Short mmCIF file of C-alpha atoms in Angstrom, two decimals:
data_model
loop_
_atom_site.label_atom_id
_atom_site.label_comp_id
_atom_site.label_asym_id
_atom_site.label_seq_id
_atom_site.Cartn_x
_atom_site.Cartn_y
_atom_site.Cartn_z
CA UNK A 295 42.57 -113.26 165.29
CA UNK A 296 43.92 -116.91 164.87
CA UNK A 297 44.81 -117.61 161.00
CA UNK A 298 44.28 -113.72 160.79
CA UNK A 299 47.49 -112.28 158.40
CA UNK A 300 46.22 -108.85 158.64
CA UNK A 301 46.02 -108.50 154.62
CA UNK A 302 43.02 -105.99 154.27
CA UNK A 303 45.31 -103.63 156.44
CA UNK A 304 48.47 -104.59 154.32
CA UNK A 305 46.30 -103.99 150.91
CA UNK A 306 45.06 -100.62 152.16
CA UNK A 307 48.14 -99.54 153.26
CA UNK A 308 49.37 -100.78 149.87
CA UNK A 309 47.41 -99.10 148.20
CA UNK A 310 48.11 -95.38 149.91
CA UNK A 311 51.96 -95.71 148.28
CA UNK A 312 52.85 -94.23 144.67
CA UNK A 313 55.52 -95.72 143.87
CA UNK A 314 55.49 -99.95 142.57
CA UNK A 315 57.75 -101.83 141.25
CA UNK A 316 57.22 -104.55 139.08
CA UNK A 317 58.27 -108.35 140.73
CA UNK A 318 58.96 -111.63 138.92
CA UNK A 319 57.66 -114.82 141.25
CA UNK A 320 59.64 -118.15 139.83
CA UNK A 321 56.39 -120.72 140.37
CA UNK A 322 58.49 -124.05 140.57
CA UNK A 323 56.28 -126.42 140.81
CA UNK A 324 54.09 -128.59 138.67
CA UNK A 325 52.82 -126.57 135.59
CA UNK A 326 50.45 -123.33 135.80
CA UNK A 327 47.01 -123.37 133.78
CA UNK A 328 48.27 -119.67 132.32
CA UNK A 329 44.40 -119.59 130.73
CA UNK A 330 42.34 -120.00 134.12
CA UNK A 331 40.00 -116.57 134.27
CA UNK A 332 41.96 -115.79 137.45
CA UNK A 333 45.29 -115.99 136.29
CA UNK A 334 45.40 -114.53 132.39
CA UNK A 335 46.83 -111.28 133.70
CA UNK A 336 49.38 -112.66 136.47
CA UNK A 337 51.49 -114.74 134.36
CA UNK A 338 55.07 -113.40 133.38
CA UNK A 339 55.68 -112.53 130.03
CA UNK A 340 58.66 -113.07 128.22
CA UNK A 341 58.88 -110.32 125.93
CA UNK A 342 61.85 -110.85 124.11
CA UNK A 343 60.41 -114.11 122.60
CA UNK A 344 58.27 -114.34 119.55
CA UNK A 345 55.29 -116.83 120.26
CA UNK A 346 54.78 -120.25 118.13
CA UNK A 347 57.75 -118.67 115.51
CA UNK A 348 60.02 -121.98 116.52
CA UNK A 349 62.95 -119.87 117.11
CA UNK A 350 64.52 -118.63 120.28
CA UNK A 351 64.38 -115.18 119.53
CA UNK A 352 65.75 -114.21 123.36
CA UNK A 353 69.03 -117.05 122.78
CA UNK A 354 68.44 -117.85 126.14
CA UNK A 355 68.62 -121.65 125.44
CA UNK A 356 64.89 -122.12 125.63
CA UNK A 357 62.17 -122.19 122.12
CA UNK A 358 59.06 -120.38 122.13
CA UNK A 359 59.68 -120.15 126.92
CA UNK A 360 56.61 -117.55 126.55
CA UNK A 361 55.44 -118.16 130.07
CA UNK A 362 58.19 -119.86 131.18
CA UNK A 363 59.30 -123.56 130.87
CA UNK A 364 58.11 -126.97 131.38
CA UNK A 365 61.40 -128.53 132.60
CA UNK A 366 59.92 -132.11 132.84
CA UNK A 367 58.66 -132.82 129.44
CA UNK A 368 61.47 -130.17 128.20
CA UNK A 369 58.50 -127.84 126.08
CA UNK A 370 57.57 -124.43 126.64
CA UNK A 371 54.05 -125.43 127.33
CA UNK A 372 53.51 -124.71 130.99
CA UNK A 373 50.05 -126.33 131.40
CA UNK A 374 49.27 -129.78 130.98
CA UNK A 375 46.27 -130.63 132.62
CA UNK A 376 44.78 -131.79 135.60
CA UNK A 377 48.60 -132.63 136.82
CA UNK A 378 48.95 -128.75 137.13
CA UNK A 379 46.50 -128.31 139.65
CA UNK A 380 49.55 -127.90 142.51
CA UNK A 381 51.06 -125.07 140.97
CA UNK A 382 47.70 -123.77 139.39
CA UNK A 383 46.48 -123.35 143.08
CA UNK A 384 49.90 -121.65 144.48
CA UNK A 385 50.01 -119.08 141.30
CA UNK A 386 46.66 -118.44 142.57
CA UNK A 387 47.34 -117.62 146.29
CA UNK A 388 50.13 -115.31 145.11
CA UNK A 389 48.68 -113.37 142.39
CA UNK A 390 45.20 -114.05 141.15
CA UNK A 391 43.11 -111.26 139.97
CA UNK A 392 42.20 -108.51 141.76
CA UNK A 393 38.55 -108.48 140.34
CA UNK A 394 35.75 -108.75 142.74
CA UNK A 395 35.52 -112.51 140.91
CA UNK A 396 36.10 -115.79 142.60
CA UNK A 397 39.60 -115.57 144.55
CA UNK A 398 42.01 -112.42 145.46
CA UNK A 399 45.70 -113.25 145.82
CA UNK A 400 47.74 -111.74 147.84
CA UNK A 401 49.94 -109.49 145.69
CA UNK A 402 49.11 -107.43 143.11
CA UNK A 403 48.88 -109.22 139.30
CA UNK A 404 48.94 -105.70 138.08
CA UNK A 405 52.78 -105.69 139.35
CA UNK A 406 53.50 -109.41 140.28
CA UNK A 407 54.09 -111.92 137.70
CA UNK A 408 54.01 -115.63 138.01
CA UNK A 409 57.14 -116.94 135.94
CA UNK A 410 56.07 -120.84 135.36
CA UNK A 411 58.55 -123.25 135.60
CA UNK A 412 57.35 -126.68 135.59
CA UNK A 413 59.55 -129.66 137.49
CA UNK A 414 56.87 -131.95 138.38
CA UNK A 415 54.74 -134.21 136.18
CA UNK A 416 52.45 -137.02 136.42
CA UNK A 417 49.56 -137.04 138.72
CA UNK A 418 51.58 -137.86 141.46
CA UNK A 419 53.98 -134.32 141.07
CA UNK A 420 56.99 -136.53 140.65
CA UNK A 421 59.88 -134.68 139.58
CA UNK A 422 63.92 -134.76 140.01
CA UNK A 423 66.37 -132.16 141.23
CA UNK A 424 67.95 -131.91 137.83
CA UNK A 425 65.22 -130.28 136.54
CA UNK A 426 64.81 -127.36 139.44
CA UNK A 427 68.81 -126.71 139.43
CA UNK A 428 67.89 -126.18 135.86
CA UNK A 429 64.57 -124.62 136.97
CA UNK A 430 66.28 -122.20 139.37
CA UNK A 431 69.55 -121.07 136.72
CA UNK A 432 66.60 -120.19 134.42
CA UNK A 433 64.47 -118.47 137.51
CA UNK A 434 67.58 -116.14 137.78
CA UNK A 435 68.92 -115.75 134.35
CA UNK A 436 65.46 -114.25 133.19
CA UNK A 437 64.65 -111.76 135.59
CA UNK A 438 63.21 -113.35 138.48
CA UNK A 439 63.63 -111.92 142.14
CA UNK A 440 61.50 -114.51 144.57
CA UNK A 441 61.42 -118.41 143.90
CA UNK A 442 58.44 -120.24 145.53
CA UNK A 443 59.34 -123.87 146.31
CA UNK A 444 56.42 -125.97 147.51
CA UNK A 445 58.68 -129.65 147.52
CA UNK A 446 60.66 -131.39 149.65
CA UNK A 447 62.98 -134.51 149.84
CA UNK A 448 64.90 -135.99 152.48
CA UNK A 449 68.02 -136.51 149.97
CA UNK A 450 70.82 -133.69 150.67
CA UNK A 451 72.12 -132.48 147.38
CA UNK A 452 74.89 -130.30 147.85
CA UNK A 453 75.15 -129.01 144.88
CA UNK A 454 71.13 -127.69 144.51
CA UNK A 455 72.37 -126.46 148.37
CA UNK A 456 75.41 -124.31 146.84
CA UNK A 457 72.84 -122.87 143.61
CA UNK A 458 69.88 -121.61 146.00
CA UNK A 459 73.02 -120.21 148.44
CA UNK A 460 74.45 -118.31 145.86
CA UNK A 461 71.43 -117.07 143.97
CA UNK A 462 70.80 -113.31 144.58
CA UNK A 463 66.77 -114.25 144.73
CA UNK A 464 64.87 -114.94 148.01
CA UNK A 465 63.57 -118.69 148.10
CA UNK A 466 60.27 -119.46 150.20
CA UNK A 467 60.13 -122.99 150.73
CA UNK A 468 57.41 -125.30 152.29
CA UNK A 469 58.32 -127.38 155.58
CA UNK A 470 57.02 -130.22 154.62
CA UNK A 471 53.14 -132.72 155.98
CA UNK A 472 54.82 -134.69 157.77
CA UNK A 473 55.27 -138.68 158.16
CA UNK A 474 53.50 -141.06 156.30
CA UNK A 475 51.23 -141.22 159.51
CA UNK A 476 50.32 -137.60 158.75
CA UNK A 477 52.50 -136.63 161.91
CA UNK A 478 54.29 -133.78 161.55
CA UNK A 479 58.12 -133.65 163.19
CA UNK A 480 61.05 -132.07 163.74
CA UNK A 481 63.07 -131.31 160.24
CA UNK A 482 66.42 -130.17 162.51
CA UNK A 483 66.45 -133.53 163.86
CA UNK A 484 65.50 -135.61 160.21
CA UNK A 485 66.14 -132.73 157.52
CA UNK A 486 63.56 -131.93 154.59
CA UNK A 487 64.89 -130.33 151.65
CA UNK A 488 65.48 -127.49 150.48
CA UNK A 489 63.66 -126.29 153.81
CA UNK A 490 66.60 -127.51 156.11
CA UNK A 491 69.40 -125.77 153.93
CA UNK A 492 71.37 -123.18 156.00
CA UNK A 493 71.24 -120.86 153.31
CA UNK A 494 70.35 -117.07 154.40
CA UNK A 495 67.81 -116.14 151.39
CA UNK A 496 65.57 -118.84 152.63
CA UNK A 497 62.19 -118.53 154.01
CA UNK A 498 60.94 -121.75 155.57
CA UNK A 499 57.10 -122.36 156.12
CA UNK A 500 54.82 -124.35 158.45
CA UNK A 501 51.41 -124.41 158.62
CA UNK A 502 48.76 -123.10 160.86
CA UNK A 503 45.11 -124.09 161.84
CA UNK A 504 42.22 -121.52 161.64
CA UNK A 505 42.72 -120.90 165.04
CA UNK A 506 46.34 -119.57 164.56
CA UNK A 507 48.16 -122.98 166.39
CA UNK A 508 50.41 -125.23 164.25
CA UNK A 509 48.48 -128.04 162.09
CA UNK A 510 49.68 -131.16 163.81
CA UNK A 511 50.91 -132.46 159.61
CA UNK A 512 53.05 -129.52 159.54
CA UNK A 513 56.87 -130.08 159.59
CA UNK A 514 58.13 -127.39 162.53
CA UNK A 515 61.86 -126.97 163.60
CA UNK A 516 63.46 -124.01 166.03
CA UNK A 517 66.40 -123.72 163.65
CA UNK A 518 64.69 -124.88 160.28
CA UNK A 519 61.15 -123.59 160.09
CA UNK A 520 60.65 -119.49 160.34
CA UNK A 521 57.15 -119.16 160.64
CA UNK A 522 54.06 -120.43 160.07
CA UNK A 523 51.15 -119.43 157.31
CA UNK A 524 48.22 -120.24 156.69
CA UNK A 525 48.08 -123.71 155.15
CA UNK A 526 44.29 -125.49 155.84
CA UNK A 527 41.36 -125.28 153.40
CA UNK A 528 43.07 -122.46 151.02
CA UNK A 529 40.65 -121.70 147.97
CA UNK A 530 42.38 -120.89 145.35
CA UNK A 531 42.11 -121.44 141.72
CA UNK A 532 42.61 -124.86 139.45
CA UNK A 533 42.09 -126.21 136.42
CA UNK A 534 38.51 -126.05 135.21
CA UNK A 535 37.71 -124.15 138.57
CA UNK A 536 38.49 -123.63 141.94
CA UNK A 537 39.54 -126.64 144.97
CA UNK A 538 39.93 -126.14 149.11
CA UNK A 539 44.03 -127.13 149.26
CA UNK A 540 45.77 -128.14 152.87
CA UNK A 541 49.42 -128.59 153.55
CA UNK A 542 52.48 -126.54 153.85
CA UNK A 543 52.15 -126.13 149.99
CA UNK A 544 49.97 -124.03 150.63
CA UNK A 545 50.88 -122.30 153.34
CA UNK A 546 54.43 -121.46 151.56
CA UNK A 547 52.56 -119.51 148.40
CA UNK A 548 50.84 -117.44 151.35
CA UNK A 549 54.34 -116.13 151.96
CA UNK A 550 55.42 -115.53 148.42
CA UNK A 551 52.82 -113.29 148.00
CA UNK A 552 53.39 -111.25 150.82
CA UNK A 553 57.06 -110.83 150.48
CA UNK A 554 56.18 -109.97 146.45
CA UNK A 555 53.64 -107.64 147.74
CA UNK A 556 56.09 -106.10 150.16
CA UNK A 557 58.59 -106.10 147.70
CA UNK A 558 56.62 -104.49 145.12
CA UNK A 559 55.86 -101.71 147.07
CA UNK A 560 58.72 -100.78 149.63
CA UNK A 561 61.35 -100.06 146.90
CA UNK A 562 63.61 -99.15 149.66
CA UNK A 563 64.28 -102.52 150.33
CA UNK A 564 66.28 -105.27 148.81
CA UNK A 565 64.40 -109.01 148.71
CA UNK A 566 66.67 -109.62 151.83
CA UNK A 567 65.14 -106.55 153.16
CA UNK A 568 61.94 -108.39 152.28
CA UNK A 569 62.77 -111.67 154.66
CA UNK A 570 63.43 -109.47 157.46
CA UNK A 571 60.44 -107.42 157.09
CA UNK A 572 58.33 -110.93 157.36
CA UNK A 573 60.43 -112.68 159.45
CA UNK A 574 60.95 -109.80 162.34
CA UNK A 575 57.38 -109.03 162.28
CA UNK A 576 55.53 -112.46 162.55
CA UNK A 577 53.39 -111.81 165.11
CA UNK A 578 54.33 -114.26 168.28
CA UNK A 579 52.13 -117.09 169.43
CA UNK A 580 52.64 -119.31 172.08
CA UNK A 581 52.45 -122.83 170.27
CA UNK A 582 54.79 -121.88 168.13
CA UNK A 583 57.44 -121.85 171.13
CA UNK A 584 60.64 -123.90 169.95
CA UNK A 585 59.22 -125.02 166.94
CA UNK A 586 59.81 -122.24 164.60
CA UNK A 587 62.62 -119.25 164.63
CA UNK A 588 60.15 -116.42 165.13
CA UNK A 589 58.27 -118.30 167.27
CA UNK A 590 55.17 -116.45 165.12
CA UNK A 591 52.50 -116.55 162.97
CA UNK A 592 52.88 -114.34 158.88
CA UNK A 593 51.73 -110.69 159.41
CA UNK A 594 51.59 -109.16 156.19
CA UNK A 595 50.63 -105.60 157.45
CA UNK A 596 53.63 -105.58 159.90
CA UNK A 597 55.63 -106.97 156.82
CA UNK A 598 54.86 -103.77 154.65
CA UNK A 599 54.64 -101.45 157.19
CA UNK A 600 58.00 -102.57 159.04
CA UNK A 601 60.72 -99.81 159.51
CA UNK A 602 57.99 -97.06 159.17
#
């Protein structure tokens, strides 16, 4: 089965339950291009704002935050250009269209909304931790249950630490590519963050080959990393089109989707409930031996079917 996540048996069994709820995804990332064919009808909505009016109708703090928030040029425009193509491509792993065009997510846009909330700018996806404390108050304040963080530093800020620990929403975070060699190491030995925080509601994701063994860029750690996703060659919408996308970036998105999907559908549990249900049923492979928790590989059927 290798890079095999077992999501044609998650979507049908999906698709046999009654009962959805609706989920808000917190895209922190670059921006989102909120007009790309695949993504018109995935993006969150914020309905207590009037569009263009100039006013912030919600008094949330934030002018015309349709869609979200662009926390690095401080605008509620979300897209701005080829820059976006980062978050673009994760919004597209999680929840594109479900339309027989081009890509498939993972969850269901129908249900799962992409709340963008741009931090990074410049071609380069700069960005400072500011901006995603600010990023992640907002994330919470307006709704959102799962935050999808595909960055990583090697600065400890404890005070970004103590706002992720305390947040009632479930945080999927990439491992990290890496060296600048393209080698990937251990981050329980030189910490990449947020990945490496202790915090509980934290999902941290490596990345896997086709074949199902760890992609030697990926950042892996027994204490620090949980699993591993799919992370090499992901299609997935950008601007202007569609790109192939490689790293832990995109590997993390891959379980966003699955715990929205999950979450969407087993209303008896909590987004905790959620990271149990992915993390106890990654399914075990032996590279992964003392390089992530599980020791395992995503399995997004034995995510939504766990505890049945």
């Amino acid at each position: 089965p290798g890079a095999d996540i077992g999501i044609h048996r998650a979507w049908a069994f999906y698709g046999q339950i009654p009962d959805r709820r609706p989920v808000t995804v917190a895209m922190i990332d670059t921006g989102v291009d909120v007009n790309h064919p695949e993504l018109t009808g995935s993006i969150w909505i914020n309905e207590d704002e009037i569009p263009g009016d100039g006013i912030d109708n919600d008094d949330n703090g934030y002018v015309d935050d349709i869609n979200g928030w662009d926390f690095y040029a401080d605008s509620g425009c979300v897209f701005s250009g080829d820059e976006d193509e980062h978050g673009t491509h994760g919004a597209g792993t999680i929840a594109a269209a479900w339309d027989g065009q081009g890509t498939a997510g993972i969850a269901d846009s129908r249900y799962v909304k992409v709340m963008v909330l741009k931090v990074l700018g410049t071609k380069d996806g700069k960005g400072v931790s500011s901006a995603v404390k600010r990023a992640i108050s907002y994330a919470q304040d307006n709704g959102a249950q799962i935050c999808n963080l595909s960055m990583g530093t090697t600065t400890y800020d404890k005070e970004l630490e103590e706002i992720i620990r305390s947040s009632p929403m479930l945080f999927v975070v990439s491992a990290g590519n890496g060296d600048a060699a393209g080698q990937g190491y251990s981050i329980d030995d030189l910490p990449m963050y947020p990945a490496a925080y202790g915090a509980e509601n934290i999902i941290s994701v490596g990345s896997m080959l086709f074949d199902g063994s760890m992609d030697i860029s990926s950042n892996y750690g027994s204490a620090s990393v949980d699993l591993v996703a799919p992370g090499i060659s992901i299609l997935s919408p950008v601007p202007g089109g569609y790109a192939f996308m490689s790293g832990t970036s995109m590997a993390a998105p891959m379980v966003t989707g699955t715990a929205a999907l999950v979450y969407s559908c087993r209303t008896d549990l909590d987004v905790m409930g959620v990271k149990q249900a992915i993390l106890n049923s990654a399914r075990p492979a032996e590279s992964m031996a003392g390089r992530t928790v599980t020791q395992g590989v995503l399995d997004a059927y034995g995510a939504i079917t766990y505890g049945k």
